[in-house]
Amino acid sequence: MTAADIVITGYGATTPLGGDAESTWQGLLDGRSGVSLIEADWVERFELPVKIAAQLAVEPTDVLPRVEARRMDRSQQVAMIAAREAWQHAGAPEVDPLRLAVVIGTGIGGAVTLLTQDDLLETQGLRKVSPLTIPMLMPNGPAAMVGLELGSRGGVHAPVSACASGAEALAWAWRMLRADEVDVVVAGGAEACITGIPLAGFAQMRAISTRNDDPEGASRPFDMSRDGFVLGEGAGILVLERAEFAAARGATVHGKLAGIGTSADAYHITAPDPEGNGAARAISAALRSAGLEPADVTHVNAHATATPVGDVAEAAALRASIGSHPVVTAPKGALGHLLGAAGAVEALATVLSLRDGVIPPTRNLTDIDPGVQLDVVTGEPRKLDLTAAVSDSFGFGGHNVALAFTPA
């Protein structure tokens, strides 16, 4: 390890598989599903074709004090829960506030607040609208709330790049640390927008699964019968530090964010480049910045949303940039698609794979698409001596982010 390394000293999460990082990880290893029927009355009232989602395993209001929870949008609540866990896991570092930053991305932000307050305005009038509406709905709200909690004065940032937001937050943190702007960054992604408009919009795009009769089998990454993603919610947060700073305070290191790569497709607002060219560029850039060769990569944690076009395009990008030799997993089969939080939660899973030398199985993959041509783990976890791993994320608008990790 060198002084220039960027190390991971803490992590936290709340997801459809568990209310913290370790329970989420165990859920992935067990091959459990976080997808279920939505029981809210608006599903039938709106006559939505989608009646399933990957909802949180632990409600934020079961964790946060009532008064605090009421002052935050659901996306801010999950960010706070994951950030507190990560901060404590890192040992609550003593750091100059001017050398501490927060970077938390989101794809949509406070949609639940916006829609709820709009309903109140239309049905009950101005006086019922909360004075906290704007700080609760703004997309930088999760980052801002965590920044206030920790007293971060080195910067608070909120990348918004659709489903690549959480991964881009980690890339942003890496750049800040490498530039020696700060010593510690709390970074990741948060999303919580399981409600009518997002589900209706995704359904009208035909991007989301309508396998309502089989919720647990609905999210099918790389499978021939995949029919779209399943909307999920949650947050994942990592504490990143300059290795020199972490060593000086005697911190436990759980892995290294060795390199990052970003690119843009400039192809279509929602569809990926079918050849995966932009994604491949981001992955190759991550390897270059990490000083890794494609042969060094033994594992890939794939974005694989279970959309017909996206999965095959990603597979093409992986084969072009790394090759077909790494062992692959696709967590969205179990977690659903956490949108802006997906890249951060999957980065956390990648770190834990490197820590434990085991790769979780891809749930619901029974008949792999012949266009994938990758070694994807199914059935049971696979134990493996892992030397380096890549987690990739892609978002509407053509955003591509790749993160390269190595063991502690």
mmCIF file with all atom_site columns, N, CA and C in Angstrom, residues 8 10-13 15 21 24-25 28 163-171 187-189 235-240 254-257 259-260 299-303 329 331-332 335 338 340-355 360 389-393 401-406:
data_model
loop_
_atom_site.group_PDB
_atom_site.id
_atom_site.type_symbol
_atom_site.label_atom_id
_atom_site.label_alt_id
_atom_site.label_comp_id
_atom_site.label_asym_id
_atom_site.label_entity_id
_atom_site.label_seq_id
_atom_site.pdbx_PDB_ins_code
_atom_site.Cartn_x
_atom_site.Cartn_y
_atom_site.Cartn_z
_atom_site.occupancy
_atom_site.B_iso_or_equiv
_atom_site.pdbx_formal_charge
_atom_site.auth_seq_id
_atom_site.auth_comp_id
_atom_site.auth_asym_id
_atom_site.auth_atom_id
_atom_site.pdbx_PDB_model_num
ATOM 1   N N  . ILE A 1 8   ? -10.799 1.971   1.813   1.00 0.00 ? 8   ILE A N  1
ATOM 2   C CA . ILE A 1 8   ? -12.156 1.917   2.348   1.00 0.00 ? 8   ILE A CA 1
ATOM 3   C C  . ILE A 1 8   ? -12.061 1.513   3.811   1.00 0.00 ? 8   ILE A C  1
ATOM 4   N N  . GLY A 1 10  ? -14.868 2.110   6.087   1.00 0.00 ? 10  GLY A N  1
ATOM 5   C CA . GLY A 1 10  ? -16.181 1.899   6.674   1.00 0.00 ? 10  GLY A CA 1
ATOM 6   C C  . GLY A 1 10  ? -17.235 1.752   5.604   1.00 0.00 ? 10  GLY A C  1
ATOM 7   N N  . TYR A 1 11  ? -18.335 1.104   5.942   1.00 0.00 ? 11  TYR A N  1
ATOM 8   C CA . TYR A 1 11  ? -19.432 0.958   4.988   1.00 0.00 ? 11  TYR A CA 1
ATOM 9   C C  . TYR A 1 11  ? -20.746 0.768   5.736   1.00 0.00 ? 11  TYR A C  1
ATOM 10  N N  . GLY A 1 12  ? -21.827 1.137   5.059   1.00 0.00 ? 12  GLY A N  1
ATOM 11  C CA . GLY A 1 12  ? -23.155 0.992   5.620   1.00 0.00 ? 12  GLY A CA 1
ATOM 12  C C  . GLY A 1 12  ? -24.179 0.876   4.515   1.00 0.00 ? 12  GLY A C  1
ATOM 13  N N  . ALA A 1 13  ? -25.323 0.315   4.828   1.00 0.00 ? 13  ALA A N  1
ATOM 14  C CA . ALA A 1 13  ? -26.367 0.143   3.815   1.00 0.00 ? 13  ALA A CA 1
ATOM 15  C C  . ALA A 1 13  ? -27.714 -0.106  4.483   1.00 0.00 ? 13  ALA A C  1
ATOM 16  N N  . THR A 1 15  ? -31.271 -1.789  2.567   1.00 0.00 ? 15  THR A N  1
ATOM 17  C CA . THR A 1 15  ? -31.695 -2.283  1.259   1.00 0.00 ? 15  THR A CA 1
ATOM 18  C C  . THR A 1 15  ? -32.913 -3.200  1.401   1.00 0.00 ? 15  THR A C  1
ATOM 19  N N  . ALA A 1 21  ? -25.379 -3.278  6.303   1.00 0.00 ? 21  ALA A N  1
ATOM 20  C CA . ALA A 1 21  ? -24.508 -3.824  5.260   1.00 0.00 ? 21  ALA A CA 1
ATOM 21  C C  . ALA A 1 21  ? -24.358 -5.340  5.357   1.00 0.00 ? 21  ALA A C  1
ATOM 22  N N  . THR A 1 24  ? -27.474 -7.298  4.369   1.00 0.00 ? 24  THR A N  1
ATOM 23  C CA . THR A 1 24  ? -27.629 -7.229  2.914   1.00 0.00 ? 24  THR A CA 1
ATOM 24  C C  . THR A 1 24  ? -26.691 -8.210  2.233   1.00 0.00 ? 24  THR A C  1
ATOM 25  N N  . TRP A 1 25  ? -25.452 -8.235  2.685   1.00 0.00 ? 25  TRP A N  1
ATOM 26  C CA . TRP A 1 25  ? -24.452 -9.146  2.123   1.00 0.00 ? 25  TRP A CA 1
ATOM 27  C C  . TRP A 1 25  ? -24.872 -10.595 2.315   1.00 0.00 ? 25  TRP A C  1
ATOM 28  N N  . LEU A 1 28  ? -27.540 -11.561 -0.133  1.00 0.00 ? 28  LEU A N  1
ATOM 29  C CA . LEU A 1 28  ? -27.002 -11.849 -1.457  1.00 0.00 ? 28  LEU A CA 1
ATOM 30  C C  . LEU A 1 28  ? -26.385 -13.244 -1.511  1.00 0.00 ? 28  LEU A C  1
ATOM 31  N N  . CYS A 1 163 ? -28.989 6.093   -13.068 1.00 0.00 ? 163 CYS A N  1
ATOM 32  C CA . CYS A 1 163 ? -28.628 4.871   -12.344 1.00 0.00 ? 163 CYS A CA 1
ATOM 33  C C  . CYS A 1 163 ? -27.123 4.724   -12.131 1.00 0.00 ? 163 CYS A C  1
ATOM 34  N N  . ALA A 1 164 ? -26.344 5.673   -12.614 1.00 0.00 ? 164 ALA A N  1
ATOM 35  C CA . ALA A 1 164 ? -24.902 5.674   -12.367 1.00 0.00 ? 164 ALA A CA 1
ATOM 36  C C  . ALA A 1 164 ? -24.526 6.607   -11.216 1.00 0.00 ? 164 ALA A C  1
ATOM 37  N N  . SER A 1 165 ? -25.507 7.242   -10.571 1.00 0.00 ? 165 SER A N  1
ATOM 38  C CA . SER A 1 165 ? -25.236 8.299   -9.593  1.00 0.00 ? 165 SER A CA 1
ATOM 39  C C  . SER A 1 165 ? -24.400 7.821   -8.408  1.00 0.00 ? 165 SER A C  1
ATOM 40  N N  . GLY A 1 166 ? -24.759 6.676   -7.819  1.00 0.00 ? 166 GLY A N  1
ATOM 41  C CA . GLY A 1 166 ? -24.022 6.182   -6.656  1.00 0.00 ? 166 GLY A CA 1
ATOM 42  C C  . GLY A 1 166 ? -22.586 5.858   -6.983  1.00 0.00 ? 166 GLY A C  1
ATOM 43  N N  . ALA A 1 167 ? -22.364 5.249   -8.151  1.00 0.00 ? 167 ALA A N  1
ATOM 44  C CA . ALA A 1 167 ? -20.998 4.941   -8.580  1.00 0.00 ? 167 ALA A CA 1
ATOM 45  C C  . ALA A 1 167 ? -20.227 6.215   -8.899  1.00 0.00 ? 167 ALA A C  1
ATOM 46  N N  . GLU A 1 168 ? -20.907 7.186   -9.510  1.00 0.00 ? 168 GLU A N  1
ATOM 47  C CA . GLU A 1 168 ? -20.224 8.444   -9.836  1.00 0.00 ? 168 GLU A CA 1
ATOM 48  C C  . GLU A 1 168 ? -19.832 9.193   -8.568  1.00 0.00 ? 168 GLU A C  1
ATOM 49  N N  . ALA A 1 169 ? -20.634 9.063   -7.512  1.00 0.00 ? 169 ALA A N  1
ATOM 50  C CA . ALA A 1 169 ? -20.272 9.684   -6.237  1.00 0.00 ? 169 ALA A CA 1
ATOM 51  C C  . ALA A 1 169 ? -18.956 9.117   -5.718  1.00 0.00 ? 169 ALA A C  1
ATOM 52  N N  . LEU A 1 170 ? -18.769 7.807   -5.853  1.00 0.00 ? 170 LEU A N  1
ATOM 53  C CA . LEU A 1 170 ? -17.515 7.192   -5.414  1.00 0.00 ? 170 LEU A CA 1
ATOM 54  C C  . LEU A 1 170 ? -16.351 7.635   -6.294  1.00 0.00 ? 170 LEU A C  1
ATOM 55  N N  . ALA A 1 171 ? -16.609 7.786   -7.586  1.00 0.00 ? 171 ALA A N  1
ATOM 56  C CA . ALA A 1 171 ? -15.556 8.269   -8.488  1.00 0.00 ? 171 ALA A CA 1
ATOM 57  C C  . ALA A 1 171 ? -15.170 9.705   -8.132  1.00 0.00 ? 171 ALA A C  1
ATOM 58  N N  . ALA A 1 187 ? -19.168 8.693   0.951   1.00 0.00 ? 187 ALA A N  1
ATOM 59  C CA . ALA A 1 187 ? -19.685 8.717   -0.412  1.00 0.00 ? 187 ALA A CA 1
ATOM 60  C C  . ALA A 1 187 ? -20.577 7.520   -0.705  1.00 0.00 ? 187 ALA A C  1
ATOM 61  N N  . GLY A 1 188 ? -21.535 7.729   -1.603  1.00 0.00 ? 188 GLY A N  1
ATOM 62  C CA . GLY A 1 188 ? -22.404 6.635   -2.013  1.00 0.00 ? 188 GLY A CA 1
ATOM 63  C C  . GLY A 1 188 ? -23.640 7.142   -2.718  1.00 0.00 ? 188 GLY A C  1
ATOM 64  N N  . GLY A 1 189 ? -24.735 6.408   -2.566  1.00 0.00 ? 189 GLY A N  1
ATOM 65  C CA . GLY A 1 189 ? -25.964 6.772   -3.257  1.00 0.00 ? 189 GLY A CA 1
ATOM 66  C C  . GLY A 1 189 ? -27.184 6.426   -2.434  1.00 0.00 ? 189 GLY A C  1
ATOM 67  N N  . ALA A 1 235 ? -29.983 2.543   0.195   1.00 0.00 ? 235 ALA A N  1
ATOM 68  C CA . ALA A 1 235 ? -28.787 3.385   0.186   1.00 0.00 ? 235 ALA A CA 1
ATOM 69  C C  . ALA A 1 235 ? -27.563 2.544   0.488   1.00 0.00 ? 235 ALA A C  1
ATOM 70  N N  . GLY A 1 236 ? -26.439 2.957   -0.063  1.00 0.00 ? 236 GLY A N  1
ATOM 71  C CA . GLY A 1 236 ? -25.151 2.357   0.246   1.00 0.00 ? 236 GLY A CA 1
ATOM 72  C C  . GLY A 1 236 ? -24.117 3.462   0.396   1.00 0.00 ? 236 GLY A C  1
ATOM 73  N N  . ILE A 1 237 ? -23.310 3.387   1.441   1.00 0.00 ? 237 ILE A N  1
ATOM 74  C CA . ILE A 1 237 ? -22.324 4.427   1.738   1.00 0.00 ? 237 ILE A CA 1
ATOM 75  C C  . ILE A 1 237 ? -20.982 3.773   2.081   1.00 0.00 ? 237 ILE A C  1
ATOM 76  N N  . LEU A 1 238 ? -19.911 4.329   1.530   1.00 0.00 ? 238 LEU A N  1
ATOM 77  C CA . LEU A 1 238 ? -18.552 3.939   1.892   1.00 0.00 ? 238 LEU A CA 1
ATOM 78  C C  . LEU A 1 238 ? -17.831 5.136   2.501   1.00 0.00 ? 238 LEU A C  1
ATOM 79  N N  . VAL A 1 239 ? -16.945 4.861   3.445   1.00 0.00 ? 239 VAL A N  1
ATOM 80  C CA . VAL A 1 239 ? -16.017 5.879   3.944   1.00 0.00 ? 239 VAL A CA 1
ATOM 81  C C  . VAL A 1 239 ? -14.681 5.634   3.271   1.00 0.00 ? 239 VAL A C  1
ATOM 82  N N  . LEU A 1 240 ? -14.234 6.616   2.504   1.00 0.00 ? 240 LEU A N  1
ATOM 83  C CA . LEU A 1 240 ? -12.973 6.538   1.766   1.00 0.00 ? 240 LEU A CA 1
ATOM 84  C C  . LEU A 1 240 ? -11.966 7.501   2.387   1.00 0.00 ? 240 LEU A C  1
ATOM 85  N N  . HIS A 1 254 ? -10.614 -2.134  4.674   1.00 0.00 ? 254 HIS A N  1
ATOM 86  C CA . HIS A 1 254 ? -11.414 -3.252  4.172   1.00 0.00 ? 254 HIS A CA 1
ATOM 87  C C  . HIS A 1 254 ? -11.219 -3.496  2.683   1.00 0.00 ? 254 HIS A C  1
ATOM 88  N N  . GLY A 1 255 ? -10.513 -2.606  2.016   1.00 0.00 ? 255 GLY A N  1
ATOM 89  C CA . GLY A 1 255 ? -10.255 -2.742  0.594   1.00 0.00 ? 255 GLY A CA 1
ATOM 90  C C  . GLY A 1 255 ? -9.782  -1.419  0.038   1.00 0.00 ? 255 GLY A C  1
ATOM 91  N N  . LYS A 1 256 ? -9.453  -1.412  -1.237  1.00 0.00 ? 256 LYS A N  1
ATOM 92  C CA . LYS A 1 256 ? -8.969  -0.192  -1.893  1.00 0.00 ? 256 LYS A CA 1
ATOM 93  C C  . LYS A 1 256 ? -9.804  0.100   -3.134  1.00 0.00 ? 256 LYS A C  1
ATOM 94  N N  . LEU A 1 257 ? -10.185 1.366   -3.290  1.00 0.00 ? 257 LEU A N  1
ATOM 95  C CA . LEU A 1 257 ? -10.734 1.825   -4.563  1.00 0.00 ? 257 LEU A CA 1
ATOM 96  C C  . LEU A 1 257 ? -9.528  2.218   -5.401  1.00 0.00 ? 257 LEU A C  1
ATOM 97  N N  . GLY A 1 259 ? -9.053  2.443   -8.795  1.00 0.00 ? 259 GLY A N  1
ATOM 98  C CA . GLY A 1 259 ? -9.143  3.292   -9.977  1.00 0.00 ? 259 GLY A CA 1
ATOM 99  C C  . GLY A 1 259 ? -10.579 3.506   -10.390 1.00 0.00 ? 259 GLY A C  1
ATOM 100 N N  . ILE A 1 260 ? -10.785 4.538   -11.193 1.00 0.00 ? 260 ILE A N  1
ATOM 101 C CA . ILE A 1 260 ? -12.147 4.867   -11.644 1.00 0.00 ? 260 ILE A CA 1
ATOM 102 C C  . ILE A 1 260 ? -12.108 5.253   -13.121 1.00 0.00 ? 260 ILE A C  1
ATOM 103 N N  . HIS A 1 299 ? -12.990 -10.702 -11.044 1.00 0.00 ? 299 HIS A N  1
ATOM 104 C CA . HIS A 1 299 ? -14.423 -10.644 -10.719 1.00 0.00 ? 299 HIS A CA 1
ATOM 105 C C  . HIS A 1 299 ? -15.034 -9.357  -11.256 1.00 0.00 ? 299 HIS A C  1
ATOM 106 N N  . VAL A 1 300 ? -16.275 -9.444  -11.728 1.00 0.00 ? 300 VAL A N  1
ATOM 107 C CA . VAL A 1 300 ? -17.051 -8.276  -12.147 1.00 0.00 ? 300 VAL A CA 1
ATOM 108 C C  . VAL A 1 300 ? -18.409 -8.324  -11.465 1.00 0.00 ? 300 VAL A C  1
ATOM 109 N N  . ASN A 1 301 ? -18.751 -7.239  -10.803 1.00 0.00 ? 301 ASN A N  1
ATOM 110 C CA . ASN A 1 301 ? -20.093 -7.058  -10.268 1.00 0.00 ? 301 ASN A CA 1
ATOM 111 C C  . ASN A 1 301 ? -20.851 -6.235  -11.306 1.00 0.00 ? 301 ASN A C  1
ATOM 112 N N  . ALA A 1 302 ? -21.748 -6.888  -12.030 1.00 0.00 ? 302 ALA A N  1
ATOM 113 C CA . ALA A 1 302 ? -22.347 -6.290  -13.218 1.00 0.00 ? 302 ALA A CA 1
ATOM 114 C C  . ALA A 1 302 ? -23.560 -5.425  -12.899 1.00 0.00 ? 302 ALA A C  1
ATOM 115 N N  . HIS A 1 303 ? -23.768 -4.405  -13.715 1.00 0.00 ? 303 HIS A N  1
ATOM 116 C CA . HIS A 1 303 ? -24.941 -3.533  -13.604 1.00 0.00 ? 303 HIS A CA 1
ATOM 117 C C  . HIS A 1 303 ? -26.205 -4.332  -13.921 1.00 0.00 ? 303 HIS A C  1
ATOM 118 N N  . THR A 1 329 ? -21.193 -11.599 -11.219 1.00 0.00 ? 329 THR A N  1
ATOM 119 C CA . THR A 1 329 ? -22.471 -11.695 -10.522 1.00 0.00 ? 329 THR A CA 1
ATOM 120 C C  . THR A 1 329 ? -23.306 -10.472 -10.852 1.00 0.00 ? 329 THR A C  1
ATOM 121 N N  . PRO A 1 331 ? -26.272 -8.499  -8.906  1.00 0.00 ? 331 PRO A N  1
ATOM 122 C CA . PRO A 1 331 ? -27.067 -8.426  -7.665  1.00 0.00 ? 331 PRO A CA 1
ATOM 123 C C  . PRO A 1 331 ? -28.523 -8.012  -7.844  1.00 0.00 ? 331 PRO A C  1
ATOM 124 N N  . LYS A 1 332 ? -28.867 -7.387  -8.969  1.00 0.00 ? 332 LYS A N  1
ATOM 125 C CA . LYS A 1 332 ? -30.238 -6.893  -9.126  1.00 0.00 ? 332 LYS A CA 1
ATOM 126 C C  . LYS A 1 332 ? -31.258 -8.020  -9.202  1.00 0.00 ? 332 LYS A C  1
ATOM 127 N N  . LEU A 1 335 ? -31.778 -7.819  -5.364  1.00 0.00 ? 335 LEU A N  1
ATOM 128 C CA . LEU A 1 335 ? -32.021 -6.497  -4.786  1.00 0.00 ? 335 LEU A CA 1
ATOM 129 C C  . LEU A 1 335 ? -33.058 -5.681  -5.528  1.00 0.00 ? 335 LEU A C  1
ATOM 130 N N  . LEU A 1 338 ? -31.959 -0.316  -7.571  1.00 0.00 ? 338 LEU A N  1
ATOM 131 C CA . LEU A 1 338 ? -32.025 0.784   -6.624  1.00 0.00 ? 338 LEU A CA 1
ATOM 132 C C  . LEU A 1 338 ? -31.715 2.138   -7.259  1.00 0.00 ? 338 LEU A C  1
ATOM 133 N N  . GLY A 1 340 ? -30.390 5.376   -8.301  1.00 0.00 ? 340 GLY A N  1
ATOM 134 C CA . GLY A 1 340 ? -29.205 6.137   -7.915  1.00 0.00 ? 340 GLY A CA 1
ATOM 135 C C  . GLY A 1 340 ? -28.384 5.527   -6.803  1.00 0.00 ? 340 GLY A C  1
ATOM 136 N N  . ALA A 1 341 ? -28.954 4.583   -6.066  1.00 0.00 ? 341 ALA A N  1
ATOM 137 C CA . ALA A 1 341 ? -28.206 3.904   -5.001  1.00 0.00 ? 341 ALA A CA 1
ATOM 138 C C  . ALA A 1 341 ? -27.538 2.625   -5.485  1.00 0.00 ? 341 ALA A C  1
ATOM 139 N N  . ALA A 1 342 ? -27.928 2.143   -6.670  1.00 0.00 ? 342 ALA A N  1
ATOM 140 C CA . ALA A 1 342 ? -27.481 0.819   -7.128  1.00 0.00 ? 342 ALA A CA 1
ATOM 141 C C  . ALA A 1 342 ? -25.965 0.703   -7.194  1.00 0.00 ? 342 ALA A C  1
ATOM 142 N N  . GLY A 1 343 ? -25.306 1.689   -7.804  1.00 0.00 ? 343 GLY A N  1
ATOM 143 C CA . GLY A 1 343 ? -23.860 1.598   -7.984  1.00 0.00 ? 343 GLY A CA 1
ATOM 144 C C  . GLY A 1 343 ? -23.106 1.570   -6.677  1.00 0.00 ? 343 GLY A C  1
ATOM 145 N N  . ALA A 1 344 ? -23.623 2.272   -5.655  1.00 0.00 ? 344 ALA A N  1
ATOM 146 C CA . ALA A 1 344 ? -22.947 2.298   -4.357  1.00 0.00 ? 344 ALA A CA 1
ATOM 147 C C  . ALA A 1 344 ? -23.149 0.988   -3.605  1.00 0.00 ? 344 ALA A C  1
ATOM 148 N N  . VAL A 1 345 ? -24.374 0.459   -3.615  1.00 0.00 ? 345 VAL A N  1
ATOM 149 C CA . VAL A 1 345 ? -24.633 -0.810  -2.937  1.00 0.00 ? 345 VAL A CA 1
ATOM 150 C C  . VAL A 1 345 ? -23.852 -1.940  -3.612  1.00 0.00 ? 345 VAL A C  1
ATOM 151 N N  . GLU A 1 346 ? -23.781 -1.905  -4.934  1.00 0.00 ? 346 GLU A N  1
ATOM 152 C CA . GLU A 1 346 ? -23.047 -2.948  -5.656  1.00 0.00 ? 346 GLU A CA 1
ATOM 153 C C  . GLU A 1 346 ? -21.535 -2.793  -5.485  1.00 0.00 ? 346 GLU A C  1
ATOM 154 N N  . ALA A 1 347 ? -21.056 -1.572  -5.334  1.00 0.00 ? 347 ALA A N  1
ATOM 155 C CA . ALA A 1 347 ? -19.646 -1.369  -5.001  1.00 0.00 ? 347 ALA A CA 1
ATOM 156 C C  . ALA A 1 347 ? -19.331 -1.975  -3.639  1.00 0.00 ? 347 ALA A C  1
ATOM 157 N N  . LEU A 1 348 ? -20.234 -1.777  -2.683  1.00 0.00 ? 348 LEU A N  1
ATOM 158 C CA . LEU A 1 348 ? -20.066 -2.380  -1.364  1.00 0.00 ? 348 LEU A CA 1
ATOM 159 C C  . LEU A 1 348 ? -20.011 -3.901  -1.465  1.00 0.00 ? 348 LEU A C  1
ATOM 160 N N  . ALA A 1 349 ? -20.901 -4.484  -2.258  1.00 0.00 ? 349 ALA A N  1
ATOM 161 C CA . ALA A 1 349 ? -20.887 -5.938  -2.440  1.00 0.00 ? 349 ALA A CA 1
ATOM 162 C C  . ALA A 1 349 ? -19.579 -6.401  -3.059  1.00 0.00 ? 349 ALA A C  1
ATOM 163 N N  . THR A 1 350 ? -19.022 -5.606  -3.954  1.00 0.00 ? 350 THR A N  1
ATOM 164 C CA . THR A 1 350 ? -17.747 -5.952  -4.585  1.00 0.00 ? 350 THR A CA 1
ATOM 165 C C  . THR A 1 350 ? -16.623 -5.959  -3.557  1.00 0.00 ? 350 THR A C  1
ATOM 166 N N  . VAL A 1 351 ? -16.611 -4.963  -2.676  1.00 0.00 ? 351 VAL A N  1
ATOM 167 C CA . VAL A 1 351 ? -15.605 -4.901  -1.612  1.00 0.00 ? 351 VAL A CA 1
ATOM 168 C C  . VAL A 1 351 ? -15.713 -6.129  -0.709  1.00 0.00 ? 351 VAL A C  1
ATOM 169 N N  . LEU A 1 352 ? -16.926 -6.535  -0.391  1.00 0.00 ? 352 LEU A N  1
ATOM 170 C CA . LEU A 1 352 ? -17.121 -7.677  0.491   1.00 0.00 ? 352 LEU A CA 1
ATOM 171 C C  . LEU A 1 352 ? -16.773 -8.990  -0.200  1.00 0.00 ? 352 LEU A C  1
ATOM 172 N N  . SER A 1 353 ? -16.966 -9.059  -1.507  1.00 0.00 ? 353 SER A N  1
ATOM 173 C CA . SER A 1 353 ? -16.496 -10.241 -2.254  1.00 0.00 ? 353 SER A CA 1
ATOM 174 C C  . SER A 1 353 ? -14.988 -10.373 -2.140  1.00 0.00 ? 353 SER A C  1
ATOM 175 N N  . LEU A 1 354 ? -14.284 -9.258  -2.303  1.00 0.00 ? 354 LEU A N  1
ATOM 176 C CA . LEU A 1 354 ? -12.828 -9.271  -2.175  1.00 0.00 ? 354 LEU A CA 1
ATOM 177 C C  . LEU A 1 354 ? -12.405 -9.607  -0.751  1.00 0.00 ? 354 LEU A C  1
ATOM 178 N N  . ARG A 1 355 ? -13.132 -9.091  0.223   1.00 0.00 ? 355 ARG A N  1
ATOM 179 C CA . ARG A 1 355 ? -12.817 -9.358  1.628   1.00 0.00 ? 355 ARG A CA 1
ATOM 180 C C  . ARG A 1 355 ? -12.950 -10.839 1.962   1.00 0.00 ? 355 ARG A C  1
ATOM 181 N N  . PRO A 1 360 ? -21.415 -13.854 -4.734  1.00 0.00 ? 360 PRO A N  1
ATOM 182 C CA . PRO A 1 360 ? -22.820 -14.264 -4.583  1.00 0.00 ? 360 PRO A CA 1
ATOM 183 C C  . PRO A 1 360 ? -23.396 -14.774 -5.902  1.00 0.00 ? 360 PRO A C  1
ATOM 184 N N  . ALA A 1 389 ? -11.234 -6.516  -8.816  1.00 0.00 ? 389 ALA A N  1
ATOM 185 C CA . ALA A 1 389 ? -12.620 -6.612  -9.249  1.00 0.00 ? 389 ALA A CA 1
ATOM 186 C C  . ALA A 1 389 ? -13.087 -5.280  -9.808  1.00 0.00 ? 389 ALA A C  1
ATOM 187 N N  . VAL A 1 390 ? -14.075 -5.350  -10.687 1.00 0.00 ? 390 VAL A N  1
ATOM 188 C CA . VAL A 1 390 ? -14.676 -4.163  -11.291 1.00 0.00 ? 390 VAL A CA 1
ATOM 189 C C  . VAL A 1 390 ? -16.166 -4.173  -11.010 1.00 0.00 ? 390 VAL A C  1
ATOM 190 N N  . SER A 1 391 ? -16.695 -3.013  -10.615 1.00 0.00 ? 391 SER A N  1
ATOM 191 C CA . SER A 1 391 ? -18.133 -2.808  -10.514 1.00 0.00 ? 391 SER A CA 1
ATOM 192 C C  . SER A 1 391 ? -18.504 -1.710  -11.496 1.00 0.00 ? 391 SER A C  1
ATOM 193 N N  . ASP A 1 392 ? -19.453 -2.002  -12.386 1.00 0.00 ? 392 ASP A N  1
ATOM 194 C CA . ASP A 1 392 ? -19.813 -0.998  -13.393 1.00 0.00 ? 392 ASP A CA 1
ATOM 195 C C  . ASP A 1 392 ? -21.261 -0.564  -13.225 1.00 0.00 ? 392 ASP A C  1
ATOM 196 N N  . SER A 1 393 ? -21.542 0.661   -13.654 1.00 0.00 ? 393 SER A N  1
ATOM 197 C CA . SER A 1 393 ? -22.883 1.236   -13.547 1.00 0.00 ? 393 SER A CA 1
ATOM 198 C C  . SER A 1 393 ? -23.142 2.128   -14.748 1.00 0.00 ? 393 SER A C  1
ATOM 199 N N  . VAL A 1 401 ? -19.972 4.528   -15.637 1.00 0.00 ? 401 VAL A N  1
ATOM 200 C CA . VAL A 1 401 ? -18.988 4.620   -14.558 1.00 0.00 ? 401 VAL A CA 1
ATOM 201 C C  . VAL A 1 401 ? -18.481 3.230   -14.245 1.00 0.00 ? 401 VAL A C  1
ATOM 202 N N  . ALA A 1 402 ? -17.172 3.090   -14.121 1.00 0.00 ? 402 ALA A N  1
ATOM 203 C CA . ALA A 1 402 ? -16.571 1.824   -13.710 1.00 0.00 ? 402 ALA A CA 1
ATOM 204 C C  . ALA A 1 402 ? -15.633 2.098   -12.534 1.00 0.00 ? 402 ALA A C  1
ATOM 205 N N  . LEU A 1 403 ? -15.679 1.208   -11.552 1.00 0.00 ? 403 LEU A N  1
ATOM 206 C CA . LEU A 1 403 ? -14.846 1.298   -10.355 1.00 0.00 ? 403 LEU A CA 1
ATOM 207 C C  . LEU A 1 403 ? -14.012 0.054   -10.240 1.00 0.00 ? 403 LEU A C  1
ATOM 208 N N  . ALA A 1 404 ? -12.709 0.203   -10.048 1.00 0.00 ? 404 ALA A N  1
ATOM 209 C CA . ALA A 1 404 ? -11.808 -0.942  -9.883  1.00 0.00 ? 404 ALA A CA 1
ATOM 210 C C  . ALA A 1 404 ? -11.385 -1.036  -8.429  1.00 0.00 ? 404 ALA A C  1
ATOM 211 N N  . PHE A 1 405 ? -11.561 -2.206  -7.847  1.00 0.00 ? 405 PHE A N  1
ATOM 212 C CA . PHE A 1 405 ? -11.231 -2.434  -6.443  1.00 0.00 ? 405 PHE A CA 1
ATOM 213 C C  . PHE A 1 405 ? -10.162 -3.517  -6.309  1.00 0.00 ? 405 PHE A C  1
ATOM 214 N N  . THR A 1 406 ? -9.347  -3.393  -5.286  1.00 0.00 ? 406 THR A N  1
ATOM 215 C CA . THR A 1 406 ? -8.384  -4.438  -4.939  1.00 0.00 ? 406 THR A CA 1
ATOM 216 C C  . THR A 1 406 ? -8.479  -4.706  -3.445  1.00 0.00 ? 406 THR A C  1
#
